[in-house]
Coordinates of C-alpha atoms and ligand atoms in Angstrom, one line a residue:
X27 CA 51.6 27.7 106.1
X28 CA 48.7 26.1 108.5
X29 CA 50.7 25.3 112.2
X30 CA 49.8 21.3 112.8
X31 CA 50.2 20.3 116.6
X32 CA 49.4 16.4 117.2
X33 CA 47.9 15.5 120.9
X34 CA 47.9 11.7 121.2
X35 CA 47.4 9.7 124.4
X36 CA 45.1 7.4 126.3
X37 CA 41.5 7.7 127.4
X38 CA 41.1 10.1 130.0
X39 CA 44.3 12.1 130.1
X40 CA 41.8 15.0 129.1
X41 CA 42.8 15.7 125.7
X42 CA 39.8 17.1 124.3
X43 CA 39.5 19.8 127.2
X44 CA 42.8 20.7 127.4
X45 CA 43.2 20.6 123.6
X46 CA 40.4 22.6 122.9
X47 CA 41.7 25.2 124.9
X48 CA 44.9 25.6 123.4
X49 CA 43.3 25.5 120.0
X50 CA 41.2 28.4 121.1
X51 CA 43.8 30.3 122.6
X52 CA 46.1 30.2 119.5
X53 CA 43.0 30.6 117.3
X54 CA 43.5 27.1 115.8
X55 CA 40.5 24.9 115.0
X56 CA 40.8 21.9 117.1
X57 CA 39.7 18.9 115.7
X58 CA 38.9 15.9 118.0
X59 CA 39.6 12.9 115.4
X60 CA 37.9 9.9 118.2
X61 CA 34.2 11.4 116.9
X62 CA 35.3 10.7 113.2
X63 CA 35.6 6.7 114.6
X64 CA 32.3 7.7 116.6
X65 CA 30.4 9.0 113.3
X66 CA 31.1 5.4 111.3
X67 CA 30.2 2.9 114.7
X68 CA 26.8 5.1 114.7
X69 CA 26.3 4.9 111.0
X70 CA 26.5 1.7 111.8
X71 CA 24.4 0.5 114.8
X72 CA 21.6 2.5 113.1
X73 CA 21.6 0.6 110.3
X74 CA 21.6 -3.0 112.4
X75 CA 25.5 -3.5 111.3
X76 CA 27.4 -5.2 113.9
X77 CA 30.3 -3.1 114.7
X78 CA 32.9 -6.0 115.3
X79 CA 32.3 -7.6 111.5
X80 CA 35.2 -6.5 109.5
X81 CA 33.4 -7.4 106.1
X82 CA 30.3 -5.9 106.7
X83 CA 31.5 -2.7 108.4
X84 CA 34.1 -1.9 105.4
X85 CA 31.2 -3.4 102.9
X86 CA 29.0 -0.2 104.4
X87 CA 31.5 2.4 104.3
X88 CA 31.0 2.9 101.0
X89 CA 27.5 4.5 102.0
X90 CA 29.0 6.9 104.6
X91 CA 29.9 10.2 103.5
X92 CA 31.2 11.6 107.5
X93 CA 32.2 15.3 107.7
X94 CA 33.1 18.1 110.4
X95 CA 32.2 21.5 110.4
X96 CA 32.4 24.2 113.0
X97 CA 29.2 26.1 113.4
X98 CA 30.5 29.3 115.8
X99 CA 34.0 27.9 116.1
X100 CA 32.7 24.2 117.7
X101 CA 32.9 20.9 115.9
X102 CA 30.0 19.4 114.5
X103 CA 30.1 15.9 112.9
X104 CA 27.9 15.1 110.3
X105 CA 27.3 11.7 108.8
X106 CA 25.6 12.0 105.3
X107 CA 24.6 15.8 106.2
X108 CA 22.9 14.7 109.2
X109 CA 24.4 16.1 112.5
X110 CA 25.2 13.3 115.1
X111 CA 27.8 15.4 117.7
X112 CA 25.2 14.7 120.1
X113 CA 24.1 11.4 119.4
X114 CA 27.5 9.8 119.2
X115 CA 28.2 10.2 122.9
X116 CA 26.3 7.3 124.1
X117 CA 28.5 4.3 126.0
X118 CA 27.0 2.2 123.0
X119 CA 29.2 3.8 120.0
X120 CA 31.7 4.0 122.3
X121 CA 31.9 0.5 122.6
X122 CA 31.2 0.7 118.9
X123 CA 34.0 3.2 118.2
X124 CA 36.2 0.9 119.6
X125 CA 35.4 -1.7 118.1
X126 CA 35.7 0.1 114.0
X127 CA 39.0 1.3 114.7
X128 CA 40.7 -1.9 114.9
X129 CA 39.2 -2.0 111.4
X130 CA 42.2 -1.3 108.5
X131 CA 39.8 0.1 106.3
X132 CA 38.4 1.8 108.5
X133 CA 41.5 3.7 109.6
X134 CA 42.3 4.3 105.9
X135 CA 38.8 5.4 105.2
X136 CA 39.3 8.7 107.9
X137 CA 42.8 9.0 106.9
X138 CA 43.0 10.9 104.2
X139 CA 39.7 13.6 105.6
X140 CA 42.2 14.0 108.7
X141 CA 45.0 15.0 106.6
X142 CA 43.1 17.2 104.3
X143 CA 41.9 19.4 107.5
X144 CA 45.5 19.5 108.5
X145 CA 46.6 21.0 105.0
X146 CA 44.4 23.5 105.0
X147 CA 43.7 24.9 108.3
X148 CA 46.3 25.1 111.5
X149 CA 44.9 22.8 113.9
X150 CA 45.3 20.8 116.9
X151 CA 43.9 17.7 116.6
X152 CA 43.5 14.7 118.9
X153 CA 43.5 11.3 118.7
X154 CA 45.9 8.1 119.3
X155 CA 47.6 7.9 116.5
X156 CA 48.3 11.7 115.1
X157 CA 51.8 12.1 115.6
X158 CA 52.5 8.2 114.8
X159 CA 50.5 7.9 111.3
X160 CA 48.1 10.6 110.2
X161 CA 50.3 14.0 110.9
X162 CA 53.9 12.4 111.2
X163 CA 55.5 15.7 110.0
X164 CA 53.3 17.9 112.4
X165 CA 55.1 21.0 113.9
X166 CA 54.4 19.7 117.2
X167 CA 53.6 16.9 119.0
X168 CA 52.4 15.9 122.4
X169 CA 51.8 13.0 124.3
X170 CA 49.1 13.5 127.1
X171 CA 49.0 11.0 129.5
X172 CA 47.9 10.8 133.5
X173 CA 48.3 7.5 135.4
X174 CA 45.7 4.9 135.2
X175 CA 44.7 6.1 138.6
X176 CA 44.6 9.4 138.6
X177 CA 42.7 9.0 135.2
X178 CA 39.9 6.8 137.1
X179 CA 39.7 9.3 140.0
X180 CA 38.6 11.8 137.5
X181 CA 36.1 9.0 135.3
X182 CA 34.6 7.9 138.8
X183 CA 34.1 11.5 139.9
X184 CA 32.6 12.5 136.8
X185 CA 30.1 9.7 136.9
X186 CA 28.9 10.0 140.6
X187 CA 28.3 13.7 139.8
X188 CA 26.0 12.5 136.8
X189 CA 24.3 10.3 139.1
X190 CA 25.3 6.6 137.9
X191 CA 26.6 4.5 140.8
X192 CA 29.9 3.0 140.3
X193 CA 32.8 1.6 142.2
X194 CA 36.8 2.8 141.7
X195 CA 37.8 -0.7 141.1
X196 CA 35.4 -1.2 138.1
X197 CA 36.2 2.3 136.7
X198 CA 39.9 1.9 137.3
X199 CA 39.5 -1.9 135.8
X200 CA 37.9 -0.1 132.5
X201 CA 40.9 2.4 132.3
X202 CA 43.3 -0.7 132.2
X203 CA 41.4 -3.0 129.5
X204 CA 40.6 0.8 127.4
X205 CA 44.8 0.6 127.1
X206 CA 45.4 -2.6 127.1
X207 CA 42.8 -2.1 123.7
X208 CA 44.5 0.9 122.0
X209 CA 47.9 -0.1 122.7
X210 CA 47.7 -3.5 121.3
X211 CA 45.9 -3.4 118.6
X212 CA 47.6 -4.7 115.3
X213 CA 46.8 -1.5 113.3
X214 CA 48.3 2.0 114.7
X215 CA 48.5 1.4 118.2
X216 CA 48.8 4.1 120.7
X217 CA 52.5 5.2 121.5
X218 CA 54.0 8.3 122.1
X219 CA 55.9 9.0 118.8
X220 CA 59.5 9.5 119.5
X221 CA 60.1 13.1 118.9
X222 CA 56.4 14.0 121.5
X223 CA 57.1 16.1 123.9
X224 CA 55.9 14.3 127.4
X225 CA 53.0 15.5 129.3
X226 CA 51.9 14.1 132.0
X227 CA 49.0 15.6 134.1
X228 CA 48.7 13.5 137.1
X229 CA 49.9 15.9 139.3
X230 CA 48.8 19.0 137.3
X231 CA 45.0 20.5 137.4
X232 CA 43.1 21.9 134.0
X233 CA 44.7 25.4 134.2
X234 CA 48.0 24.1 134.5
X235 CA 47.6 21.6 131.8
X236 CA 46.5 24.2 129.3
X237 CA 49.5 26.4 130.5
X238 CA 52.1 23.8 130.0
X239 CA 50.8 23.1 126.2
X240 CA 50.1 26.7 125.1
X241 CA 54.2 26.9 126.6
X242 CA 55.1 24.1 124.6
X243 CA 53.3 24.9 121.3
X244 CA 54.8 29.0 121.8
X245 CA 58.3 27.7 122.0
X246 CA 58.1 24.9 118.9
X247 CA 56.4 27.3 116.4
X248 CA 57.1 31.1 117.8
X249 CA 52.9 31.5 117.4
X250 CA 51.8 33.8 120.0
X251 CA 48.6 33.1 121.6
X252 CA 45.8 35.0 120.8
X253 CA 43.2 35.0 123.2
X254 CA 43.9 35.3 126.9
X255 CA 40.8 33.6 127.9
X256 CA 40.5 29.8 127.5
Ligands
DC314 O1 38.8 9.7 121.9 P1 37.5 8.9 121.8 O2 37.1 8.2 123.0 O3 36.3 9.8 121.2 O4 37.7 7.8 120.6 C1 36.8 6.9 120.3 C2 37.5 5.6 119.8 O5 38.2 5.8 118.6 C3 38.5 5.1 120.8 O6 38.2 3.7 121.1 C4 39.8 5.1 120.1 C5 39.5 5.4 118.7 N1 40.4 6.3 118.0 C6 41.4 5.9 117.3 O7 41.6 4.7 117.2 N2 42.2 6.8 116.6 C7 42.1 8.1 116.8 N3 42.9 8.9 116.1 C8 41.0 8.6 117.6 C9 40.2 7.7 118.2

């Protein structure tokens, strides 16, 4: 029976990171769910749609066939066999990603390619609404979360160091409307489902994070971890 562990939790908690790294450590594939929502707002903006039009967005999704592989154990997401991991990092289908997953047919369009991965391989897979709707009978679940100003220290130092000059108060501003978005939104909002397991990271760096899930996942399932090295 494939082991499902559910991460949800805001932007910036470092769920992928820390996710990926327990994946990889159990040996589990670990499936970042946010680049599914990516892979539709960049179908879309390249073919002129306009990401906030309900109609027209679930009108196109008919056209968009989105899948994930994992070429040397790394998710790839491919929209109509083209590979866009890359391409779907820009702040625009960000914005965009956003935007499509307020959509309801949108959410119910991913849905059932998120449970199939889930059925058939263990995972951990990351999102905002895993343990809430998509996996509600995973074996684990864990809510990641940091506070809205530790989560902008770590944004704004991450942007300096790429160069782009920004203030704390507009990063930490972003943080707060990013929530105030996924927690409000009509259609599976972000909330920590009520049998997650807590995790809060504000005080904790990488290494510890990682530790305290791997712990966590150990003690729910009895897996052992595989590799040492994460
Ligand atoms: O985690 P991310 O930044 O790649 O997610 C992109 C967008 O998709 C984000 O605005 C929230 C949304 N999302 C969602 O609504 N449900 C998920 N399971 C994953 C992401």
């Amino acid at each position: 029976m494939p082991i499902n562990v559910a991460i949800d939790g805001p932007a910036g908690a470092g769920k992928s990171t820390i996710a990926k790294a327990a994946a990889k450590a159990f040996g589990f594939i670990y499936v970042d769910t946010g680049a599914l929502y990516r892979s539709i707002a960049y179908y879309v903006i390249s073919h002129g749609g306009d990401t906030k039009n309900a109609d027209s967005v679930t009108e196109m999704l008919d056209e968009i066939t989105p899948e994930l592989k994992y070429i040397d154990g790394v998710q790839h997401v491919f929209v109509n066999g083209e590979d866009v991991s890359d391409k779907i990092r820009t702040p625009e289908v960000s914005m965009g990603a956003s935007a499509v997953s307020a959509i309801p047919a949108v959410r119910s369009f991913l849905f059932e390619l998120q449970r199939k991965i889930a059925r058939e391989n263990s995972v951990v897979m990351d999102g905002r609404d895993i343990g809430t709707v998509v996996l509600p009978d995973a074996d684990v679940k864990i809510y990641l979360t940091a506070s809205p100003e530790e989560r902008a220290r770590r944004r704004h130092a991450e942007l300096l160091e790429k160069g782009n000059c920004v203030t704390f108060a507009s990063v930490l501003a972003d943080v707060n409307q990013r929530d105030y978005n996924d927690m409000h939104r009509e259609i599976a909002p972000l909330k920590q489902a009520e049998d997650a397991v807590l995790c809060d990271t504000t005080d904790v760096d990488l290494k510890g994070a990682v530790e305290m899930l791997i712990g966590i996942i150990k003690e729910k399932t009895g897996a052992e971890p595989q590799n040492k090295e994460f």
